mmCIF file of C-alpha atoms and ligand atoms in Angstrom:
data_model
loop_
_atom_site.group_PDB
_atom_site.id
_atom_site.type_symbol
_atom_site.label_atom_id
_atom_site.label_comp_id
_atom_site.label_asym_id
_atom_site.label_seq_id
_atom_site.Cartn_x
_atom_site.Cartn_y
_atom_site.Cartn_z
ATOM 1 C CA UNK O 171 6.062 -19.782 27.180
ATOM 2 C CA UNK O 172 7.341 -19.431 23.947
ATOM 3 C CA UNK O 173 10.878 -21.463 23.290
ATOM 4 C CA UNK O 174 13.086 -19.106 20.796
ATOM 5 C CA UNK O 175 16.057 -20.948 19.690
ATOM 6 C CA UNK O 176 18.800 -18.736 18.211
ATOM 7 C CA UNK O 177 21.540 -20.532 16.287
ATOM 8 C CA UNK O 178 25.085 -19.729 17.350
ATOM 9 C CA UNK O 179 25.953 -18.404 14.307
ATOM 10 C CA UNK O 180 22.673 -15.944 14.819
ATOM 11 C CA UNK O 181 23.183 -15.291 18.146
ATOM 12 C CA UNK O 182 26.739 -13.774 17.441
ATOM 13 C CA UNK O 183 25.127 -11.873 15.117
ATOM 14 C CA UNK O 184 22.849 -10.601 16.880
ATOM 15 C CA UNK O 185 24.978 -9.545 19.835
ATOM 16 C CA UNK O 186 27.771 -7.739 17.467
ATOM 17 C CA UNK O 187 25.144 -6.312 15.202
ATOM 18 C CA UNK O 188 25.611 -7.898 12.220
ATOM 19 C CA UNK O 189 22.962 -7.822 9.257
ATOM 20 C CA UNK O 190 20.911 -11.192 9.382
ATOM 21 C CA UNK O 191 18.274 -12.109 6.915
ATOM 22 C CA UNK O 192 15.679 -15.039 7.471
ATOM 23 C CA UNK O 193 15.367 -18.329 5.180
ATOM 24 C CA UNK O 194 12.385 -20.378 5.039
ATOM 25 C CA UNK O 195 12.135 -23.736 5.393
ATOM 26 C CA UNK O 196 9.363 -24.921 3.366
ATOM 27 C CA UNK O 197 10.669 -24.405 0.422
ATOM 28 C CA UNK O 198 13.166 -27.273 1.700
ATOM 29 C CA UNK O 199 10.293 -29.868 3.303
ATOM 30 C CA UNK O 200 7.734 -28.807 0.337
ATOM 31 C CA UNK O 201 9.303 -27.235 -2.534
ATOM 32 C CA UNK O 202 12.484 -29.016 -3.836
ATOM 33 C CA UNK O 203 12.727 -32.593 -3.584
ATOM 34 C CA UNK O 204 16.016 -34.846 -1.119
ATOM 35 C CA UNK O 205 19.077 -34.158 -1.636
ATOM 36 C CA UNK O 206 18.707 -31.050 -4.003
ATOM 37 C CA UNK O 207 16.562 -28.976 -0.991
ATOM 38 C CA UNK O 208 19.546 -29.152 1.353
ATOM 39 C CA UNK O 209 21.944 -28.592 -0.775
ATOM 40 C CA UNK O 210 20.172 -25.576 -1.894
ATOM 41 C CA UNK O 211 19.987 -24.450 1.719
ATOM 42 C CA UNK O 212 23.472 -24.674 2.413
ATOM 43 C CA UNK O 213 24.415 -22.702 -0.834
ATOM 44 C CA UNK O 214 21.730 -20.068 -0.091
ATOM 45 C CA UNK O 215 23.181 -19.318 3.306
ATOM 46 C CA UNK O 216 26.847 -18.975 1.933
ATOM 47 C CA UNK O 217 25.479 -16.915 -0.504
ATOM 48 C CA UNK O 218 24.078 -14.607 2.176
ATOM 49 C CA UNK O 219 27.553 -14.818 3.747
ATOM 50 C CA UNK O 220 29.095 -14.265 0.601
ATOM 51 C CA UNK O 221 27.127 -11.373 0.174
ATOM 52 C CA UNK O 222 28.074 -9.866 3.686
ATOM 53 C CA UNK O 223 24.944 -11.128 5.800
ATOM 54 C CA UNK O 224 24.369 -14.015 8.314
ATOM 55 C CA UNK O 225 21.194 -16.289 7.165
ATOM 56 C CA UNK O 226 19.021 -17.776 9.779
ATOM 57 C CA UNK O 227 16.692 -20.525 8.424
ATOM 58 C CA UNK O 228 13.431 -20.458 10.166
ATOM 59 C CA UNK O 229 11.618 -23.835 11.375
ATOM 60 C CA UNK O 230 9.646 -25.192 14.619
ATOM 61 C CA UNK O 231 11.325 -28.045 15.926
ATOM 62 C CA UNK O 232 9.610 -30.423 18.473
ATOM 63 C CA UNK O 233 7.972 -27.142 19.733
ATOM 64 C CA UNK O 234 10.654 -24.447 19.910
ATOM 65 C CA UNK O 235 11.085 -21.596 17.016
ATOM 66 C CA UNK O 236 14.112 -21.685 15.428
ATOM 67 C CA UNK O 237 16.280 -18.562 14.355
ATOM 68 C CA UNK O 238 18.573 -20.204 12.352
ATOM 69 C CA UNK O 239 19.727 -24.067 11.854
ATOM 70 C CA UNK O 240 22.550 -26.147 12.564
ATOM 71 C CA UNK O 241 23.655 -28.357 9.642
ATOM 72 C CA UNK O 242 22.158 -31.395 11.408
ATOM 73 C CA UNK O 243 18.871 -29.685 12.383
ATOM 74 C CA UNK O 244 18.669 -28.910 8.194
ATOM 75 C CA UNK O 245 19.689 -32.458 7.099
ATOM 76 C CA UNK O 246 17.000 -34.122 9.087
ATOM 77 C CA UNK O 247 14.357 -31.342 8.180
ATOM 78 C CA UNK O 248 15.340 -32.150 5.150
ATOM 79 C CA UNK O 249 14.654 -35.700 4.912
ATOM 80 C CA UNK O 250 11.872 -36.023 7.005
ATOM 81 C CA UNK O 251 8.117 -36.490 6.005
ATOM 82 C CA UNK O 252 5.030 -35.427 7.559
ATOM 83 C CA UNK O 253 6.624 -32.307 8.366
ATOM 84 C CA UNK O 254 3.591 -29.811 8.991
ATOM 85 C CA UNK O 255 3.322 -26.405 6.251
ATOM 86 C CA UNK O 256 3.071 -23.860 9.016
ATOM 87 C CA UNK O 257 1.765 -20.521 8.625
ATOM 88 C CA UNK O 258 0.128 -17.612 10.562
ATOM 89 C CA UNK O 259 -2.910 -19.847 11.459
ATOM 90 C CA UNK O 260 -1.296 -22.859 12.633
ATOM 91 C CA UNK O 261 2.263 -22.094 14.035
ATOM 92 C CA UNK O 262 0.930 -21.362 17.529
ATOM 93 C CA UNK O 263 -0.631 -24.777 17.984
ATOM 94 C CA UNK O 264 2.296 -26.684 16.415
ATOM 95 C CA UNK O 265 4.850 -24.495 19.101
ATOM 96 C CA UNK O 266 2.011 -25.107 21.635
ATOM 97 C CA UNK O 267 2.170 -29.041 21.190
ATOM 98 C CA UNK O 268 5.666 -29.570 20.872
ATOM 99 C CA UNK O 269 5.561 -30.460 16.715
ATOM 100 C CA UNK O 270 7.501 -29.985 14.295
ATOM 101 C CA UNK O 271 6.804 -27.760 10.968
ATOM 102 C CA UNK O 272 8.216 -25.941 8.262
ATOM 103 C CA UNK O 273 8.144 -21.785 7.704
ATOM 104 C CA UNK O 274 5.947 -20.426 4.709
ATOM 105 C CA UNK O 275 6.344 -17.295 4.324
ATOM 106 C CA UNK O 276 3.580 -15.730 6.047
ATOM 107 C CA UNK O 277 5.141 -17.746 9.188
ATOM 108 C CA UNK O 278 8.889 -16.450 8.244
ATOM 109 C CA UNK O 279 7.736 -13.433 8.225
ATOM 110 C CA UNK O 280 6.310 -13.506 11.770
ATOM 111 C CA UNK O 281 9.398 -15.558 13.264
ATOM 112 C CA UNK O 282 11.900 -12.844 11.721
ATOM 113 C CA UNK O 283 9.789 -9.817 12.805
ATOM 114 C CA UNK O 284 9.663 -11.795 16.500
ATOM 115 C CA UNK O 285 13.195 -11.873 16.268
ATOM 116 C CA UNK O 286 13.975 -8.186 14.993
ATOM 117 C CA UNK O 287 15.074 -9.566 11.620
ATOM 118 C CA UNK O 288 13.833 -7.001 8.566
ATOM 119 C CA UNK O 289 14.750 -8.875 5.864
ATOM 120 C CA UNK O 290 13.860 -12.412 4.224
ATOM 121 C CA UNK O 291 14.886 -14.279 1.330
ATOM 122 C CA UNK O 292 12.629 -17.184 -0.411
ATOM 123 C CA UNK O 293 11.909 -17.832 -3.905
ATOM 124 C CA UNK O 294 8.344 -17.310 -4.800
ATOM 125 C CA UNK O 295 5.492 -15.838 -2.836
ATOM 126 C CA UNK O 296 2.247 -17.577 -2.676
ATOM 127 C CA UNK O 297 -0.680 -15.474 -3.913
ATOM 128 C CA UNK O 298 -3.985 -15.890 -5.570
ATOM 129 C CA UNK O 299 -4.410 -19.086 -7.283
ATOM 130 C CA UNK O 300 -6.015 -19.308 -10.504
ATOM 131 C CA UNK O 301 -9.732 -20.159 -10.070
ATOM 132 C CA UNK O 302 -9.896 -18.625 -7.131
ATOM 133 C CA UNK O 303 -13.377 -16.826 -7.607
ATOM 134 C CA UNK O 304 -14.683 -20.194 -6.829
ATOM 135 C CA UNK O 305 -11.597 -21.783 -4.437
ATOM 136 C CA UNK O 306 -11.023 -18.735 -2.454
ATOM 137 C CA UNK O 307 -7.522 -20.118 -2.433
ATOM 138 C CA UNK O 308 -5.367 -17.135 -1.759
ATOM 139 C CA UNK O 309 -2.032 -17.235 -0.106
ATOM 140 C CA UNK O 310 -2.028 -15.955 3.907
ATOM 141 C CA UNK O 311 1.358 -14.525 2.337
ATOM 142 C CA UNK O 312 -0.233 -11.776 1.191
ATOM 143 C CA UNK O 313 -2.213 -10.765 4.493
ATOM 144 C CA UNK O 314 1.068 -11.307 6.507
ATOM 145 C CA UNK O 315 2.786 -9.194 3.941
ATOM 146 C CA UNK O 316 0.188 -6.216 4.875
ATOM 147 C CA UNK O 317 0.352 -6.257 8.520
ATOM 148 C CA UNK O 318 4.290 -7.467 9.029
ATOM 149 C CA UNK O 319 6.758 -5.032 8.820
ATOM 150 C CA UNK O 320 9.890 -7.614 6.616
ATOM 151 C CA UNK O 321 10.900 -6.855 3.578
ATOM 152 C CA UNK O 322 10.616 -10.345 1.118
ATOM 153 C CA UNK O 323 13.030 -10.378 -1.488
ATOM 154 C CA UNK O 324 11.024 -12.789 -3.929
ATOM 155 C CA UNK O 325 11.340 -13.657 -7.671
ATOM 156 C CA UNK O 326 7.948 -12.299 -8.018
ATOM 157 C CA UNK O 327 4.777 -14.562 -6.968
ATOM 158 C CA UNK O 328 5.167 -18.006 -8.459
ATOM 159 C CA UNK O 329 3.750 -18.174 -12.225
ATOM 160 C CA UNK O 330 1.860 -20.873 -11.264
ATOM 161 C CA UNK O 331 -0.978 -18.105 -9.595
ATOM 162 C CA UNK O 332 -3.222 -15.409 -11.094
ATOM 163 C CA UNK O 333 -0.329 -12.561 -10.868
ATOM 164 C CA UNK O 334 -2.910 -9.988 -11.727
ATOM 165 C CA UNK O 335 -5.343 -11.082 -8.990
ATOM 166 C CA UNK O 336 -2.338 -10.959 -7.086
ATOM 167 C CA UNK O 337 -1.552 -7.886 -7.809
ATOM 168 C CA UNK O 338 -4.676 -6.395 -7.219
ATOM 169 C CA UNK O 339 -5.294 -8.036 -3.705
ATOM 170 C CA UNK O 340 -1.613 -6.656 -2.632
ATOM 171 C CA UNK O 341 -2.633 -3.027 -4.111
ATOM 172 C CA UNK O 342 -5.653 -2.991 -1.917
ATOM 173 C CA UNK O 343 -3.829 -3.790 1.329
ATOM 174 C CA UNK O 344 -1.321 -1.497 0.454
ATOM 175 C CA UNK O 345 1.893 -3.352 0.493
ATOM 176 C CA UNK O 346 4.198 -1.757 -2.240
ATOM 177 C CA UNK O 347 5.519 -4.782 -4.736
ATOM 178 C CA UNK O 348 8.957 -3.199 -5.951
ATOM 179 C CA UNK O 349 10.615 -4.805 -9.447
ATOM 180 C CA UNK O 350 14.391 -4.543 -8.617
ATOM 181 C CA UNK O 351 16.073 -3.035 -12.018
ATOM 182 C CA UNK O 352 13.724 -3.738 -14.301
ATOM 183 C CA UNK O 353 10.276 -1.999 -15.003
ATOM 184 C CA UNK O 354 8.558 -5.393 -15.785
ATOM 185 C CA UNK O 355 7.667 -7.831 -12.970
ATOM 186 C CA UNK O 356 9.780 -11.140 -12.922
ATOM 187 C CA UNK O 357 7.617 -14.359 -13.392
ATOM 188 C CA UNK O 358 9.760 -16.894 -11.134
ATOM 189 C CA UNK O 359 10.880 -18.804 -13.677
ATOM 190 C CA UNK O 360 11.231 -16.199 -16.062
ATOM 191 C CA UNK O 361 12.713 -13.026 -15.797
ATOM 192 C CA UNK O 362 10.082 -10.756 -17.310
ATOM 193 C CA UNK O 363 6.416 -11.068 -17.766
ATOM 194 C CA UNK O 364 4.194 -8.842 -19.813
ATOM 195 C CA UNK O 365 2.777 -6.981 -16.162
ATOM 196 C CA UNK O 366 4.545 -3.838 -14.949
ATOM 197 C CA UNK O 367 6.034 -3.625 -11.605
ATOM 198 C CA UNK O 368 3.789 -0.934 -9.824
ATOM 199 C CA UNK O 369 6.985 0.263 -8.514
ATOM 200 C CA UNK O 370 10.547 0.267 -9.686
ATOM 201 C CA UNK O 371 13.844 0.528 -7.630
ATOM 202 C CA UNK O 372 17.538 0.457 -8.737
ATOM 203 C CA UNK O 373 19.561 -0.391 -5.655
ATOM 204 C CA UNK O 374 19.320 -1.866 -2.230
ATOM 205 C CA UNK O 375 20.018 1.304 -0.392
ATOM 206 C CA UNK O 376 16.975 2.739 -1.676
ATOM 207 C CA UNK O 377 14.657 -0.728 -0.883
ATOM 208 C CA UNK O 378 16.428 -0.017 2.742
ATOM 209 C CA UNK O 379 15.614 3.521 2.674
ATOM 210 C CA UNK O 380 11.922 2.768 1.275
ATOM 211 C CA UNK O 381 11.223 0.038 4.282
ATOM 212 C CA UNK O 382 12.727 2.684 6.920
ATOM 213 C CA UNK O 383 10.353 5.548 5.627
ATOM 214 C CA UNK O 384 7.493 3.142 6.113
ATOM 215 C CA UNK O 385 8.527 2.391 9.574
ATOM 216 C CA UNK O 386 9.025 5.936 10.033
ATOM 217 C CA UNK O 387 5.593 6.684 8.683
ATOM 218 C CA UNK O 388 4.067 4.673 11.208
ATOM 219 C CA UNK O 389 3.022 2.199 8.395
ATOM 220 C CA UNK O 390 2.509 -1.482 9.206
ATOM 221 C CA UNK O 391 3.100 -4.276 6.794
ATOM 222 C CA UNK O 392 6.245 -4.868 4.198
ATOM 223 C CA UNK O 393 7.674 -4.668 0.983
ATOM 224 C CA UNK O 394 8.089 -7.179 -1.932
ATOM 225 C CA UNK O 395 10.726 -7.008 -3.737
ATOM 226 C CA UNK O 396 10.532 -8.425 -6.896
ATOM 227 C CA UNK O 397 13.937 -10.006 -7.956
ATOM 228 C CA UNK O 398 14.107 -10.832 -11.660
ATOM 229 C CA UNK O 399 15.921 -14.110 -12.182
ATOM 230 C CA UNK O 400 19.336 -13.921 -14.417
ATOM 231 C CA UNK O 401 18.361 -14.008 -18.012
ATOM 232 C CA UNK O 402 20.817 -17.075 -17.880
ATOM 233 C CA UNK O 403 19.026 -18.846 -15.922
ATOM 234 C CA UNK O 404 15.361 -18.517 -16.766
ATOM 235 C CA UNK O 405 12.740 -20.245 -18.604
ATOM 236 C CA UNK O 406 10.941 -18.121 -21.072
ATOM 237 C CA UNK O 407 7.181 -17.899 -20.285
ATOM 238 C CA UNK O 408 6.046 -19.447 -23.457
ATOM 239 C CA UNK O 409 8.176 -22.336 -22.568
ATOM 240 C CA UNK O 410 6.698 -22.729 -19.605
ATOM 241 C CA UNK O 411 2.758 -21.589 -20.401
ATOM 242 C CA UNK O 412 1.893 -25.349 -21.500
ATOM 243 C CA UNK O 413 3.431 -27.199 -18.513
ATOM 244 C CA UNK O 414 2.067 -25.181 -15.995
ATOM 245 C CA UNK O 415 -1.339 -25.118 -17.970
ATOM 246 C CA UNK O 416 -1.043 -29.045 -17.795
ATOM 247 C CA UNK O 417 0.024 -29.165 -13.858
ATOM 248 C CA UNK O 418 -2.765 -26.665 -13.185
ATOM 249 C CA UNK O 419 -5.192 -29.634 -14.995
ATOM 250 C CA UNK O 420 -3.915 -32.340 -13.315
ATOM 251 C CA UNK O 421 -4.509 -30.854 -9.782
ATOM 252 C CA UNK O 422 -7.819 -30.141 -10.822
ATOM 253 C CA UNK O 423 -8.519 -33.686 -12.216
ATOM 254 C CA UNK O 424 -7.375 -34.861 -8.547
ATOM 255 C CA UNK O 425 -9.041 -32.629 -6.369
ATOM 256 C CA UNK O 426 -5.733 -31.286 -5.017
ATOM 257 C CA UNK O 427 -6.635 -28.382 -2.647
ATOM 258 C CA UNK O 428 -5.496 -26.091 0.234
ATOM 259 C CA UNK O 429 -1.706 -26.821 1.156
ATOM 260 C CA UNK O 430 -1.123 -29.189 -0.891
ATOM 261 C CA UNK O 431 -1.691 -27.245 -4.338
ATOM 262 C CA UNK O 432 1.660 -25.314 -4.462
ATOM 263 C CA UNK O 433 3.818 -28.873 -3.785
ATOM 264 C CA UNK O 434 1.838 -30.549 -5.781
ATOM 265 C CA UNK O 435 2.502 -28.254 -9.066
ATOM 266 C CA UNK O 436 5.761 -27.356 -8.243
ATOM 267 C CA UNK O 437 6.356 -30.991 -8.127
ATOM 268 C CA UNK O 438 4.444 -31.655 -11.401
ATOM 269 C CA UNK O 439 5.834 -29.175 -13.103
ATOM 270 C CA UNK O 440 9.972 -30.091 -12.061
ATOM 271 C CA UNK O 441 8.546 -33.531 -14.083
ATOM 272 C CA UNK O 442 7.535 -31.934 -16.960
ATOM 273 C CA UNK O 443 10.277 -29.984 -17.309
ATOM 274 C CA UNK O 444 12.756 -32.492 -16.310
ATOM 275 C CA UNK O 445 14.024 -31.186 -13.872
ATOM 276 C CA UNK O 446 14.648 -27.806 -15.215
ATOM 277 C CA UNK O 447 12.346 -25.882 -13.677
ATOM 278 C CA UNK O 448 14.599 -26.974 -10.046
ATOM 279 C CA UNK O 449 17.432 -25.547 -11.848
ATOM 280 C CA UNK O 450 16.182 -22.307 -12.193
ATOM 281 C CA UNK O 451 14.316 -22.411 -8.445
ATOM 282 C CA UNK O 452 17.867 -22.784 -7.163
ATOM 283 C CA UNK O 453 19.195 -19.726 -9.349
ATOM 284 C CA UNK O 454 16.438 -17.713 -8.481
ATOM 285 C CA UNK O 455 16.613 -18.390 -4.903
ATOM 286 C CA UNK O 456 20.274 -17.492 -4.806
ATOM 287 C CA UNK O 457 20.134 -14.493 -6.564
ATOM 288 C CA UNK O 458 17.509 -13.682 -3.838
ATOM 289 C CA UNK O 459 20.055 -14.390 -0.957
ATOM 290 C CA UNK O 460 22.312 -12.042 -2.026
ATOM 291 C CA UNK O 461 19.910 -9.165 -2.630
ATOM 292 C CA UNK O 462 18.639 -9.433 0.470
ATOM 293 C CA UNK O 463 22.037 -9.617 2.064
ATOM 294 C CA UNK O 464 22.951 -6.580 0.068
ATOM 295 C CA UNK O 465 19.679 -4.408 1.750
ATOM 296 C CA UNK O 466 19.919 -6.286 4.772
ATOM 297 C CA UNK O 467 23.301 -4.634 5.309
ATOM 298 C CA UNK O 468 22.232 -1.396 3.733
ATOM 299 C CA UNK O 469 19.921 -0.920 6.729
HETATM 300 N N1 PSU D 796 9.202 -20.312 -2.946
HETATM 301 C C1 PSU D 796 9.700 -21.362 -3.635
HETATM 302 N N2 PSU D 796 9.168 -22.598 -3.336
HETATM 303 C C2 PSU D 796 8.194 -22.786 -2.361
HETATM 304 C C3 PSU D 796 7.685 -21.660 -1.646
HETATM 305 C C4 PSU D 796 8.233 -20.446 -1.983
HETATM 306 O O1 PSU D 796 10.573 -21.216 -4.493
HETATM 307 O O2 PSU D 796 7.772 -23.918 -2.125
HETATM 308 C C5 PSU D 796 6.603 -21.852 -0.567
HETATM 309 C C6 PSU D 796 6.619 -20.670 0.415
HETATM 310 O O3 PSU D 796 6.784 -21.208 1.715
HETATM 311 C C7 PSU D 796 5.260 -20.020 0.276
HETATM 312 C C8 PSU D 796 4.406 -21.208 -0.065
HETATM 313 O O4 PSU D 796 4.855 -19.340 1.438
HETATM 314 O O5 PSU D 796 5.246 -21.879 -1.042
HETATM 315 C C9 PSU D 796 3.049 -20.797 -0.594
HETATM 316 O O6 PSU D 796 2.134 -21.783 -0.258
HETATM 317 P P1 PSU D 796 0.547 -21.524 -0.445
HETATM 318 O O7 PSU D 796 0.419 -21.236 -1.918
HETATM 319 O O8 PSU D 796 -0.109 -22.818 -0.024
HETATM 320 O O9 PSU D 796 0.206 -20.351 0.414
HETATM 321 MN MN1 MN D 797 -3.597 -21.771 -0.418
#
């Protein structure tokens, strides 16, 4: 019933036993605007290759679940619109109708574990939004994060959320959100934040050793990874406070809700900052790649 779609580049990979890690996609249909989003996904595959991995960017296309995409399959994902956000709740019935949709990464997550992949690159989590005592908006992210056993390489959860709330809500399901180097955890855009990591690790052996032991332990769910983005390359957070404050007004003075919140700030907020704040996405997500391609071939 269910049409899996291995690349040829993945497949290979797969059948010499070669360390893959999983790319989203909707940080390409949702996240960055045409041409920068596929240009960003062809630089953060080589950087997986670069970085001794094979990347396999996750979509649904016209009904079948892609591990890994050619360059035409990313080009036209790329440019089209209407492409469905798909996560854990809808991904069945978009395979099950033949549509097409983009990964999140609650539904990256379930792809790469479907496809024996254990590690995933993307740039920011989703989490608990801000207001969310009275939205109830909180990220599926978080609930696939606690029940799927891949460990997301992240630059932290995106600054635009409640990152305490979010760290609470991951504390109680018990998924272990690991600063990479640093004791303080990143803040996307910025490298540090004024919040502690709960947990601290120095090397990618370890984060490989840390998801085995799990496994081992019969434990279900993942690790985060918290990946600080070079200090070159941020945006300090008091920089940044005002714009996001602003973008987080706007979407409330429009009603923006459900899916369309995170586009719609991270769109706002690339305006506001013009165009810095893609600058720094793109950085961040890199430096992500080649973590992950570090721990993926660790493992
Ligand atoms: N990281 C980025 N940009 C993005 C995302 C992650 O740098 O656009 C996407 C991921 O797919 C993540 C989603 O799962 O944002 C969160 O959406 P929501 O807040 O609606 O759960
Ligand atoms: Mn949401």
């Amino acid at each position: 019933m269910i049409k899996m779609t291995f690349s040829a580049e993945v497949a290979d990979a797969r059948s010499s036993g070669q360390p893959i890690v999983a790319l989203e996609s909707t940080i390409i249909t949702h996240g960055m605007p045409y041409p920068q989003n596929v240009e960003t996904a062809r630089l953060v595959e080589q950087t997986v290759r670069d970085n001794g991995a094979v990347p396999a960017t996750i979509a649904v296309l016209d009904g079948a679940l892609h591990i890994g995409l050619d360059d035409d399959q990313l080009t036209k994902l790329a440019q089209a619109d209407n492409v469905a956000k798909l996560s854990r709740a809808d991904m069945a019935v978009c395979m099950a109708t033949g549509g097409t949709g983009a990964t999140t990464v609650a539904a990256t997550m379930i792809a790469a574990h479907m496809a024996d992949i254990k590690v995933f690159a993307t740039g920011g989590i989703g989490g608990v939004h801000r207001g969310a005592e009275t939205t109830f908006d909180i990220s599926a992210d978080l609930s696939e994060l606690a029940q799927t056993p891949v460990s997301v390489v992240a630059a932290g959860a995106k600054a635009i959320l409640d990152i305490p709330k979010t760290l609470e809500v991951l504390e109680t399901n018990g998924v272990p959100v690991i600063a990479y180097g640093q004791d303080s955890l990143p803040a996307f855009w910025s490298a540090t934040s004024d919040i502690d990591a709960p947990l601290r690790l120095d090397s990618a052996s370890e984060i490989a050793k840390a998801h085995a032991v799990r496994g081992e332990m019969g434990l279900p769910g993942g690790q985060l990874i918290a990946n600080p983005i070079p200090k070159a390359d941020e945006i300090p957070q008091a920089t940044l406070r005002p714009v996001i404050d602003q973008a987080l007004n706007e979407a409330e003075e429009r009603n923006i809700q459900a899916k369309a919140v995170t586009p719609f700030l991270l769109q706002r907020i690339f305006e506001l900052t013009d165009g810095a704040s893609l600058t720094a996405n793109i950085a961040l997500v890199r430096n992500n790649a080649a973590l992950a391609a570090k721990i993926a071939a660790a493992m």
